[in-house]
Short mmCIF file of C-alpha atoms in Angstrom, two decimals:
data_model
loop_
_atom_site.label_atom_id
_atom_site.label_comp_id
_atom_site.label_asym_id
_atom_site.label_seq_id
_atom_site.Cartn_x
_atom_site.Cartn_y
_atom_site.Cartn_z
CA MET A 1 -30.44 -31.82 5.52
CA LYS A 2 -28.86 -28.70 4.12
CA ASP A 3 -31.34 -25.88 2.76
CA GLY A 4 -34.07 -28.02 3.39
CA VAL A 5 -32.32 -31.00 1.23
CA ILE A 6 -32.28 -34.33 2.45
CA TYR A 7 -28.94 -35.92 1.87
CA PHE A 8 -28.61 -39.45 1.27
CA LYS A 9 -25.96 -41.58 1.77
CA ARG A 10 -25.40 -43.32 -1.76
CA LYS A 11 -22.52 -46.22 -2.50
CA MET A 12 -21.19 -43.81 -5.28
CA TYR A 13 -19.70 -41.85 -2.95
CA ASP A 14 -16.56 -44.87 -2.06
CA THR A 15 -16.56 -45.13 -5.98
CA MET A 16 -15.48 -41.38 -6.34
CA ARG A 17 -12.92 -41.57 -3.45
CA LYS A 18 -11.55 -44.84 -4.83
CA TRP A 19 -11.30 -43.02 -8.54
CA LYS A 20 -9.58 -39.50 -6.61
CA SER A 21 -7.22 -41.76 -4.66
CA GLU A 22 -5.88 -43.78 -7.62
CA ARG A 23 -6.16 -41.64 -10.54
CA ASN A 24 -4.61 -38.53 -8.80
CA GLY A 25 -6.27 -35.92 -11.34
CA ASP A 26 -5.01 -38.37 -14.48
CA THR A 27 -8.89 -38.65 -15.64
CA ALA A 28 -11.99 -36.91 -15.28
CA LEU A 29 -14.82 -38.70 -13.51
CA LEU A 30 -18.19 -39.02 -15.71
CA ILE A 31 -21.19 -40.09 -13.48
CA GLN A 32 -23.71 -41.38 -16.12
CA GLY A 33 -27.34 -42.47 -15.17
CA ALA A 34 -30.74 -41.39 -15.60
CA ARG A 35 -32.27 -38.09 -14.77
CA ARG A 36 -32.98 -37.47 -10.72
CA ILE A 37 -31.11 -40.44 -9.13
CA GLY A 38 -28.78 -38.15 -7.42
CA LYS A 39 -25.94 -37.55 -9.74
CA SER A 40 -25.59 -33.80 -9.12
CA THR A 41 -26.08 -34.12 -5.42
CA ILE A 42 -23.66 -36.47 -4.69
CA ALA A 43 -20.94 -34.96 -6.91
CA GLU A 44 -21.50 -31.69 -4.92
CA GLU A 45 -21.61 -33.79 -1.63
CA PHE A 46 -18.34 -35.31 -2.50
CA ALA A 47 -16.62 -31.95 -3.60
CA ARG A 48 -17.73 -30.08 -0.42
CA HIS A 49 -15.80 -32.95 1.56
CA GLU A 50 -13.06 -34.05 -0.17
CA TYR A 51 -11.54 -30.77 -1.73
CA LYS A 52 -10.56 -27.49 -0.30
CA SER A 53 -12.73 -25.82 -3.05
CA TYR A 54 -14.94 -26.40 -5.79
CA ILE A 55 -16.85 -24.63 -8.48
CA LEU A 56 -20.27 -25.84 -9.57
CA ILE A 57 -21.00 -25.11 -13.24
CA ASP A 58 -24.68 -26.61 -13.80
CA PHE A 59 -25.22 -26.38 -18.00
CA SER A 60 -28.96 -26.66 -17.26
CA LYS A 61 -29.23 -23.08 -16.00
CA VAL A 62 -25.67 -21.34 -16.54
CA SER A 63 -24.89 -18.27 -18.07
CA GLN A 64 -24.52 -17.36 -21.86
CA GLU A 65 -21.10 -16.21 -20.58
CA VAL A 66 -19.96 -18.84 -18.68
CA SER A 67 -20.79 -21.66 -21.59
CA GLU A 68 -19.31 -19.56 -23.68
CA LEU A 69 -15.93 -19.64 -21.79
CA PHE A 70 -15.92 -23.31 -23.59
CA ASP A 71 -16.11 -22.16 -27.25
CA ASP A 72 -12.55 -21.17 -26.97
CA ILE A 73 -10.08 -23.09 -24.29
CA SER A 74 -6.61 -22.14 -25.94
CA ASP A 75 -5.77 -19.96 -23.04
CA LEU A 76 -6.45 -22.16 -19.61
CA ASN A 77 -5.27 -19.28 -17.35
CA TYR A 78 -7.86 -17.01 -18.89
CA LEU A 79 -10.72 -19.83 -18.25
CA PHE A 80 -9.48 -20.33 -14.72
CA ILE A 81 -9.20 -16.49 -13.68
CA ARG A 82 -12.73 -15.89 -15.38
CA LEU A 83 -14.45 -18.95 -13.54
CA GLN A 84 -13.04 -18.02 -10.29
CA PHE A 85 -14.15 -14.14 -10.85
CA ILE A 86 -17.70 -15.07 -11.50
CA TYR A 87 -18.28 -17.77 -9.10
CA GLN A 88 -16.51 -16.01 -6.29
CA VAL A 89 -14.39 -19.47 -5.37
CA GLN A 90 -10.44 -19.32 -5.08
CA LEU A 91 -9.34 -22.66 -6.68
CA TYR A 92 -6.40 -24.42 -5.30
CA GLU A 93 -3.69 -26.48 -7.50
CA ARG A 94 -4.30 -30.24 -6.79
CA GLU A 95 -6.80 -29.29 -4.15
CA SER A 96 -9.76 -28.48 -5.99
CA VAL A 97 -12.71 -29.63 -8.27
CA ILE A 98 -14.71 -28.40 -10.99
CA ILE A 99 -18.33 -30.05 -11.46
CA LEU A 100 -19.49 -29.93 -14.86
CA ASP A 101 -22.90 -30.61 -14.38
CA GLU A 102 -25.48 -31.87 -16.86
CA VAL A 103 -22.52 -31.47 -19.30
CA GLN A 104 -24.39 -32.92 -22.32
CA LEU A 105 -25.95 -29.36 -22.68
CA GLN A 106 -22.29 -28.18 -23.54
CA PRO A 107 -20.68 -30.62 -25.81
CA LYS A 108 -17.56 -28.28 -26.06
CA ALA A 109 -17.32 -28.48 -22.35
CA ARG A 110 -17.14 -32.36 -22.40
CA GLN A 111 -14.52 -32.27 -25.63
CA ALA A 112 -12.47 -29.84 -23.74
CA VAL A 113 -12.14 -32.44 -20.68
CA LYS A 114 -9.05 -33.69 -22.88
CA HIS A 115 -6.79 -30.43 -22.29
CA LEU A 116 -8.44 -29.51 -18.90
CA VAL A 117 -7.15 -33.43 -17.25
CA LYS A 118 -4.03 -32.72 -19.14
CA ASP A 119 -3.40 -29.33 -17.55
CA HIS A 120 -3.75 -31.38 -14.67
CA ARG A 121 -4.54 -28.13 -12.38
CA TYR A 122 -7.37 -29.42 -10.79
CA ASP A 123 -9.96 -32.57 -11.08
CA TYR A 124 -12.91 -32.49 -12.52
CA ILE A 125 -16.50 -34.44 -12.63
CA GLU A 126 -19.19 -34.51 -15.33
CA THR A 127 -22.41 -35.84 -14.79
CA GLY A 128 -24.77 -36.17 -17.50
CA SER A 129 -27.87 -38.38 -18.88
CA LEU A 130 -27.08 -40.66 -21.19
CA ILE A 131 -30.03 -39.93 -23.65
CA SER A 132 -28.39 -36.58 -24.04
CA VAL A 133 -24.61 -37.13 -23.62
CA ARG A 134 -24.94 -39.38 -26.60
CA SER A 135 -27.34 -37.42 -28.93
CA ARG A 136 -25.56 -34.00 -28.17
CA SER A 137 -21.69 -35.62 -28.26
CA ARG A 138 -22.01 -36.51 -32.28
CA ASP A 139 -20.19 -33.66 -33.57
CA ILE A 140 -17.51 -33.64 -30.84
CA LEU A 141 -14.19 -35.49 -29.97
CA ILE A 142 -15.18 -37.60 -27.03
CA PRO A 143 -12.39 -37.58 -24.56
CA SER A 144 -10.54 -40.69 -23.25
CA GLU A 145 -9.53 -39.01 -20.33
CA GLU A 146 -12.85 -40.26 -18.61
CA THR A 147 -13.48 -42.66 -16.09
CA LYS A 148 -17.04 -43.57 -16.64
CA VAL A 149 -19.22 -44.78 -13.98
CA ASN A 150 -22.89 -45.90 -13.71
CA MET A 151 -25.31 -44.78 -11.03
CA TYR A 152 -28.56 -46.13 -10.57
CA PRO A 153 -31.50 -45.35 -8.17
CA MET A 154 -30.83 -46.32 -4.57
CA ASP A 155 -30.50 -49.93 -4.41
CA TYR A 156 -32.30 -51.81 -1.05
CA GLU A 157 -29.40 -51.09 1.05
CA GLU A 158 -29.11 -47.36 0.33
CA PHE A 159 -33.19 -47.20 0.88
CA ARG A 160 -32.53 -48.87 4.27
CA TRP A 161 -29.88 -46.41 5.36
CA ALA A 162 -32.19 -43.75 4.20
CA MET A 163 -34.81 -45.26 6.67
CA GLY A 164 -32.06 -44.94 9.21
CA ASP A 165 -31.33 -48.37 9.45
CA THR A 166 -27.91 -49.63 9.25
CA VAL A 167 -27.98 -53.13 10.68
CA THR A 168 -30.68 -55.18 8.83
CA ILE A 169 -28.43 -55.58 5.31
CA PRO A 170 -25.35 -56.75 7.41
CA LEU A 171 -27.79 -59.12 9.50
CA LEU A 172 -29.07 -60.51 6.02
CA ARG A 173 -25.59 -60.78 4.51
CA THR A 174 -24.93 -62.93 7.63
CA ALA A 175 -28.18 -65.36 7.04
CA PHE A 176 -27.08 -65.47 3.36
CA ASP A 177 -23.73 -66.45 4.00
CA SER A 178 -24.81 -69.48 6.55
CA LYS A 179 -27.84 -70.40 4.24
CA LYS A 180 -30.03 -70.11 7.22
CA PRO A 181 -33.74 -68.97 7.63
CA VAL A 182 -34.40 -65.73 9.54
CA GLY A 183 -37.35 -66.86 11.64
CA ASP A 184 -40.99 -66.49 10.70
CA ALA A 185 -41.14 -62.85 12.90
CA VAL A 186 -38.07 -61.54 11.67
CA HIS A 187 -39.24 -62.69 7.93
CA ARG A 188 -42.48 -60.99 8.53
CA LYS A 189 -40.87 -57.63 9.26
CA LEU A 190 -38.06 -57.81 6.52
CA MET A 191 -41.05 -58.47 4.33
CA ARG A 192 -43.02 -55.45 5.75
CA ASP A 193 -39.71 -53.14 4.85
CA PHE A 194 -39.17 -54.49 1.81
CA ARG A 195 -42.70 -53.87 0.36
CA LEU A 196 -42.28 -50.50 1.35
CA TYR A 197 -39.39 -50.05 -0.78
CA MET A 198 -41.25 -51.38 -3.76
CA LEU A 199 -43.91 -48.92 -3.07
CA VAL A 200 -41.84 -46.01 -2.76
CA GLY A 201 -38.62 -46.83 -4.57
CA GLY A 202 -35.41 -45.60 -5.02
CA MET A 203 -35.89 -42.22 -6.45
CA PRO A 204 -34.44 -39.65 -4.05
CA GLN A 205 -37.15 -37.29 -4.53
CA ALA A 206 -39.86 -39.85 -3.86
CA VAL A 207 -37.91 -41.30 -0.77
CA ALA A 208 -37.46 -37.65 0.38
CA ALA A 209 -41.15 -37.10 0.27
CA TYR A 210 -42.00 -40.36 2.18
CA ILE A 211 -39.55 -39.27 4.95
CA LYS A 212 -41.02 -35.74 5.06
CA THR A 213 -44.78 -36.50 4.70
CA ASN A 214 -45.15 -40.35 5.51
CA ASN A 215 -47.75 -39.82 2.77
CA PHE A 216 -48.02 -41.81 -0.20
CA THR A 217 -50.09 -39.30 -1.98
CA ALA A 218 -46.88 -36.94 -1.98
CA VAL A 219 -44.60 -39.85 -3.14
CA ASP A 220 -47.11 -40.81 -5.86
CA GLN A 221 -46.72 -37.32 -6.91
CA ALA A 222 -42.94 -36.99 -6.77
CA LYS A 223 -42.88 -39.97 -9.02
CA ARG A 224 -45.53 -38.46 -11.56
CA ASP A 225 -43.06 -35.51 -11.80
CA ILE A 226 -40.19 -37.88 -12.66
CA ILE A 227 -41.90 -39.88 -15.10
CA GLN A 228 -43.36 -36.99 -17.03
CA LEU A 229 -39.57 -35.52 -17.07
CA TYR A 230 -38.69 -39.09 -18.97
CA GLU A 231 -41.51 -39.06 -21.33
CA GLU A 232 -40.02 -35.62 -22.10
CA ASP A 233 -36.77 -36.82 -22.60
CA PHE A 234 -38.00 -39.92 -24.90
CA ALA A 235 -38.84 -37.35 -27.51
CA LYS A 236 -35.12 -36.87 -27.85
CA ILE A 237 -34.74 -40.26 -29.02
CA ASP A 238 -37.69 -40.01 -30.94
CA ASP A 239 -39.99 -37.53 -32.03
CA ASN A 240 -42.75 -40.01 -32.89
CA GLY A 241 -43.62 -41.07 -29.39
CA LYS A 242 -42.53 -44.75 -29.90
CA ALA A 243 -40.00 -44.86 -27.09
CA LYS A 244 -42.93 -43.08 -24.80
CA ALA A 245 -45.40 -45.73 -25.99
CA MET A 246 -43.01 -48.46 -25.30
CA TYR A 247 -41.99 -47.07 -21.49
CA ASP A 248 -45.80 -46.28 -21.01
CA ALA A 249 -46.39 -49.91 -22.02
CA ILE A 250 -44.10 -51.73 -19.56
CA PRO A 251 -46.83 -52.79 -16.92
CA ALA A 252 -48.95 -54.02 -19.50
CA GLN A 253 -46.50 -55.58 -21.49
CA LEU A 254 -45.41 -57.26 -17.94
CA SER A 255 -48.89 -57.84 -16.91
CA ARG A 256 -49.69 -60.35 -20.26
CA ASN A 257 -46.70 -62.65 -19.37
CA ALA A 258 -45.73 -63.12 -22.62
CA VAL A 259 -42.39 -64.52 -23.69
CA ARG A 260 -41.61 -61.33 -25.35
CA TYR A 261 -42.18 -57.54 -25.53
CA GLN A 262 -44.73 -57.36 -28.02
CA VAL A 263 -43.82 -54.15 -29.65
CA GLY A 264 -47.40 -54.59 -31.85
CA ASN A 265 -49.19 -54.37 -28.74
CA ALA A 266 -47.57 -50.87 -27.58
CA ILE A 267 -47.48 -49.23 -30.73
CA PRO A 268 -49.88 -50.61 -33.73
CA ASP A 269 -48.94 -52.36 -36.78
CA GLU A 270 -45.12 -51.59 -35.34
CA ARG A 271 -42.15 -54.67 -35.78
CA VAL A 272 -39.64 -55.27 -33.48
CA GLU A 273 -36.92 -55.09 -36.11
CA ARG A 274 -37.87 -51.46 -36.82
CA VAL A 275 -37.42 -50.08 -33.04
CA ILE A 276 -34.18 -51.93 -31.95
CA ASN A 277 -32.41 -48.90 -31.88
CA ILE A 278 -34.92 -46.69 -30.32
CA VAL A 279 -34.96 -49.92 -27.67
CA LYS A 280 -30.83 -49.77 -27.30
CA GLU A 281 -31.07 -46.01 -26.69
CA MET A 282 -33.36 -46.31 -24.46
CA GLU A 283 -31.41 -48.78 -22.45
CA ASP A 284 -28.31 -46.51 -22.48
CA SER A 285 -30.39 -43.83 -21.10
CA MET A 286 -30.92 -46.32 -18.05
CA THR A 287 -34.58 -45.30 -17.56
CA VAL A 288 -35.45 -49.04 -18.54
CA ASN A 289 -33.55 -52.01 -17.78
CA ILE A 290 -33.91 -54.60 -20.68
CA ALA A 291 -33.89 -58.36 -20.17
CA TYR A 292 -32.80 -59.97 -23.55
CA HIS A 293 -33.41 -63.50 -24.40
CA SER A 294 -30.11 -65.94 -24.49
CA ASP A 295 -30.86 -68.28 -27.19
CA ASP A 296 -28.58 -70.74 -26.05
CA PRO A 297 -27.44 -70.08 -22.51
CA ASN A 298 -23.77 -70.52 -21.05
CA ALA A 299 -21.53 -68.51 -19.38
CA GLY A 300 -20.96 -66.28 -22.39
CA LEU A 301 -24.50 -65.05 -22.07
CA ALA A 302 -24.00 -61.99 -24.40
CA LEU A 303 -22.76 -64.08 -27.63
CA THR A 304 -26.43 -65.40 -27.66
CA MET A 305 -28.40 -62.50 -27.09
CA ASN A 306 -31.40 -62.05 -29.42
CA GLN A 307 -31.97 -58.35 -29.98
CA GLN A 308 -35.10 -58.77 -31.09
CA CYS A 309 -36.54 -60.76 -28.43
CA PHE A 310 -36.26 -58.80 -24.76
CA LYS A 311 -38.30 -57.80 -22.28
CA MET A 312 -38.41 -54.27 -20.67
CA TYR A 313 -38.48 -53.14 -16.96
CA ALA A 314 -38.88 -49.60 -15.54
CA SER A 315 -35.41 -48.76 -14.17
CA ASP A 316 -36.97 -48.22 -10.46
CA THR A 317 -39.55 -50.15 -8.64
CA GLY A 318 -41.56 -46.97 -7.04
CA LEU A 319 -41.90 -45.44 -10.63
CA PHE A 320 -43.27 -48.86 -11.75
CA VAL A 321 -46.09 -48.84 -9.37
CA THR A 322 -46.76 -45.47 -10.28
CA LEU A 323 -46.42 -46.16 -14.13
CA ALA A 324 -49.07 -48.78 -13.74
CA PHE A 325 -51.57 -46.53 -12.94
CA LYS A 326 -50.58 -43.13 -14.22
CA ASP A 327 -53.75 -41.97 -16.06
CA SER A 328 -55.68 -42.75 -12.86
CA ASP A 329 -55.65 -41.25 -9.21
CA ILE A 330 -53.53 -42.75 -6.65
CA THR A 331 -56.39 -44.08 -4.57
CA GLU A 332 -57.03 -46.37 -8.15
CA ASN A 333 -53.79 -47.74 -7.44
CA VAL A 334 -54.31 -51.27 -6.03
CA ILE A 335 -50.79 -52.17 -6.05
CA TYR A 336 -50.12 -49.52 -3.20
CA ASP A 337 -53.36 -51.23 -0.91
CA LYS A 338 -52.32 -54.79 -2.14
CA LEU A 339 -48.67 -54.57 -1.15
CA LEU A 340 -48.94 -52.91 2.10
CA ASN A 341 -51.35 -55.28 3.20
CA ASP A 342 -49.72 -58.12 2.08
CA LYS A 343 -52.42 -59.16 -0.39
CA LEU A 344 -50.66 -59.01 -3.66
CA SER A 345 -52.23 -61.57 -5.93
CA THR A 346 -50.47 -63.72 -8.24
CA ASN A 347 -51.75 -61.45 -11.06
CA LEU A 348 -49.71 -58.70 -10.27
CA GLY A 349 -46.49 -60.81 -9.61
CA TYR A 350 -45.14 -58.71 -12.47
CA VAL A 351 -44.26 -56.25 -9.89
CA TYR A 352 -42.06 -58.49 -8.03
CA GLU A 353 -40.37 -59.16 -11.49
CA ASN A 354 -39.39 -55.77 -12.18
CA VAL A 355 -37.92 -55.13 -8.65
CA ILE A 356 -35.77 -58.39 -9.22
CA ALA A 357 -34.35 -57.04 -12.31
CA GLN A 358 -33.60 -53.70 -10.90
CA MET A 359 -32.09 -55.35 -8.17
CA LEU A 360 -29.71 -57.30 -10.10
CA ARG A 361 -29.09 -54.63 -12.18
CA ALA A 362 -27.70 -52.44 -9.60
CA THR A 363 -25.44 -55.19 -9.04
CA GLY A 364 -23.72 -54.66 -12.18
CA LYS A 365 -25.44 -57.78 -13.74
CA ASN A 366 -26.79 -57.69 -17.32
CA LEU A 367 -29.94 -59.00 -17.66
CA PHE A 368 -30.74 -62.50 -19.55
CA TYR A 369 -33.55 -64.80 -19.70
CA HIS A 370 -34.71 -68.15 -21.58
CA THR A 371 -37.98 -69.98 -22.85
CA ILE A 372 -38.23 -73.23 -23.60
CA PRO A 373 -41.13 -74.49 -25.59
CA PHE A 374 -43.55 -77.09 -24.60
CA ALA A 375 -43.81 -80.25 -26.77
CA GLU A 376 -46.54 -78.80 -28.52
CA GLY A 377 -45.15 -75.61 -29.04
CA LYS A 378 -47.70 -73.38 -28.02
CA LYS A 379 -46.73 -72.44 -24.63
CA TYR A 380 -43.39 -71.76 -23.00
CA TYR A 381 -41.67 -72.68 -19.65
CA GLU A 382 -39.79 -69.61 -18.54
CA VAL A 383 -36.83 -68.96 -16.88
CA ASP A 384 -36.81 -64.93 -15.74
CA PHE A 385 -33.15 -64.29 -15.01
CA ILE A 386 -29.80 -66.14 -15.83
CA ILE A 387 -26.83 -65.22 -13.60
CA PRO A 388 -23.29 -66.05 -15.24
CA GLY A 389 -20.53 -67.16 -13.18
CA LYS A 390 -17.43 -69.57 -13.08
CA HIS A 391 -18.20 -70.57 -16.70
CA LYS A 392 -21.55 -72.10 -15.62
CA ILE A 393 -24.90 -70.21 -15.58
CA SER A 394 -27.53 -69.87 -12.46
CA PRO A 395 -31.05 -69.76 -13.45
CA VAL A 396 -33.59 -67.30 -11.40
CA GLU A 397 -36.96 -68.19 -11.26
CA VAL A 398 -39.39 -65.39 -9.76
CA LYS A 399 -42.33 -66.45 -7.50
CA SER A 400 -44.54 -63.44 -5.89
CA SER A 401 -46.35 -65.86 -3.61
CA GLY A 402 -46.66 -69.96 -3.48
CA TYR A 403 -43.99 -71.82 -4.82
CA LYS A 404 -44.94 -75.07 -4.93
CA ALA A 405 -44.40 -75.35 -8.71
CA HIS A 406 -41.38 -74.54 -10.22
CA LYS A 407 -41.58 -76.52 -13.43
CA SER A 408 -39.67 -73.95 -15.59
CA LEU A 409 -36.63 -74.19 -12.96
CA ASP A 410 -36.91 -77.78 -13.63
CA GLU A 411 -37.33 -78.02 -17.32
CA PHE A 412 -34.25 -75.50 -17.61
CA CYS A 413 -32.10 -77.66 -15.51
CA GLU A 414 -32.49 -80.69 -16.98
CA LYS A 415 -31.78 -79.36 -20.29
CA TYR A 416 -29.08 -77.78 -19.41
CA SER A 417 -27.82 -79.78 -16.56
CA GLU A 418 -24.07 -79.75 -17.28
CA ARG A 419 -24.14 -76.00 -17.55
CA ILE A 420 -25.76 -75.26 -14.07
CA MET A 421 -23.75 -73.65 -10.77
CA ASN A 422 -26.74 -72.78 -8.80
CA LYS A 423 -30.28 -73.00 -8.85
CA TYR A 424 -32.47 -69.93 -7.95
CA LEU A 425 -36.06 -69.61 -6.86
CA ILE A 426 -36.82 -66.01 -5.24
CA TYR A 427 -40.04 -65.78 -3.70
CA THR A 428 -41.58 -64.46 -0.46
CA LYS A 429 -41.09 -66.57 2.10
CA ASP A 430 -38.06 -67.77 4.65
CA TYR A 431 -34.85 -68.98 2.92
CA LYS A 432 -34.49 -72.75 2.57
CA ARG A 433 -32.73 -75.15 0.66
CA GLU A 434 -34.63 -78.16 -0.65
CA ASN A 435 -33.95 -80.20 -3.71
CA GLY A 436 -30.87 -78.66 -4.82
CA ILE A 437 -32.67 -75.35 -5.12
CA GLU A 438 -32.18 -71.82 -2.87
CA TYR A 439 -35.38 -70.48 -1.98
CA ILE A 440 -34.33 -66.88 -1.83
CA PRO A 441 -36.45 -64.42 -0.09
CA VAL A 442 -37.01 -61.38 -1.99
CA TYR A 443 -35.03 -59.13 0.43
CA MET A 444 -31.81 -61.15 -0.52
CA THR A 445 -31.56 -60.79 -4.12
CA LEU A 446 -28.96 -58.06 -3.68
CA PHE A 447 -26.10 -61.15 -2.64
CA LEU A 448 -26.83 -63.02 -5.54
#
């Protein structure tokens, strides 16, 4: 903790260390991600520990004097002298870093990166949200001297670290690799821990609120503040409110258990082909995770993607839980009570589907699903997610409680039998393997 702020261990730190070691100043590091996931915090933490000195230029609150320095960078000596004087920080050649925080707010600073990197005196770290990075960068020359990395909300392992637990995930990894159950008593504790993650989520502010207060009302308020920021950002994508409407409708859309996101239900009289670009920009903003329908599932899933048939998930499980009852008081949010008491009914199973989407995305996987119509054509079998690997695919079916029926998984594996590598059913029970299917407890999803 520093100045009342809790700093969390993040996997991004190791990624940044690798960039610093391997690139040695030949590129700037651009950390992309949604707002409030901890980009600025990790950048400053890294600068503080890995460099002799650093300057943090936060373009969300920078003075006009500093911002205008990037309008003309023909004299880099002058730029560096002015920055050192204004921030009262001495820069050391090849031992200092300059952080361009919220760089999208000053496009000319991002354009200047090409020349700053070529100068090679210092290292450069940029942070920015994709919503703004893309929309504000249309009139500048995007530097090719950038190493781009994506940052997400805290994954389950990072959440356990925040809870002071560095033991659980390595033990789970061992259990997963050995294909053995953990045992009833251990499983019950692991599920309690995981349900806490589903409720709090991985947004650092929400996690900090939980640690400081142990109070879900405070956690919920932190998440509501973030949701409001996201909704304000969506106006930068679409000032007609369509992006906001689609975001707010995510829980309702998933609760219908439909085979695709039904745009007309979120935006009356709207058609999916007219909002494809908006959906794409929402996806690029990393505030949502999109699973696209694969029309002919095989190892090259991206080649069979149907952009007009998709499912939309909130990027963070905690935000999803709050979003589901955004217009109500926390006391009306039945998901908190149901999850805490392990009473989540099957009609709230979409809460698990959202967190599985997040966990798969955090490991770098793109999301795809597939549907197979019944013989009569009115209903569908649906495999929730498909994982490619080794020229084959592994279907994933998600169950929120019971597991007796897995007809969708069976139908998929029968239809595409020659393409199948592994068969996964993610559920809330202990690990087991039966009839060629691996039954994976939800807390092991990060190992798939």
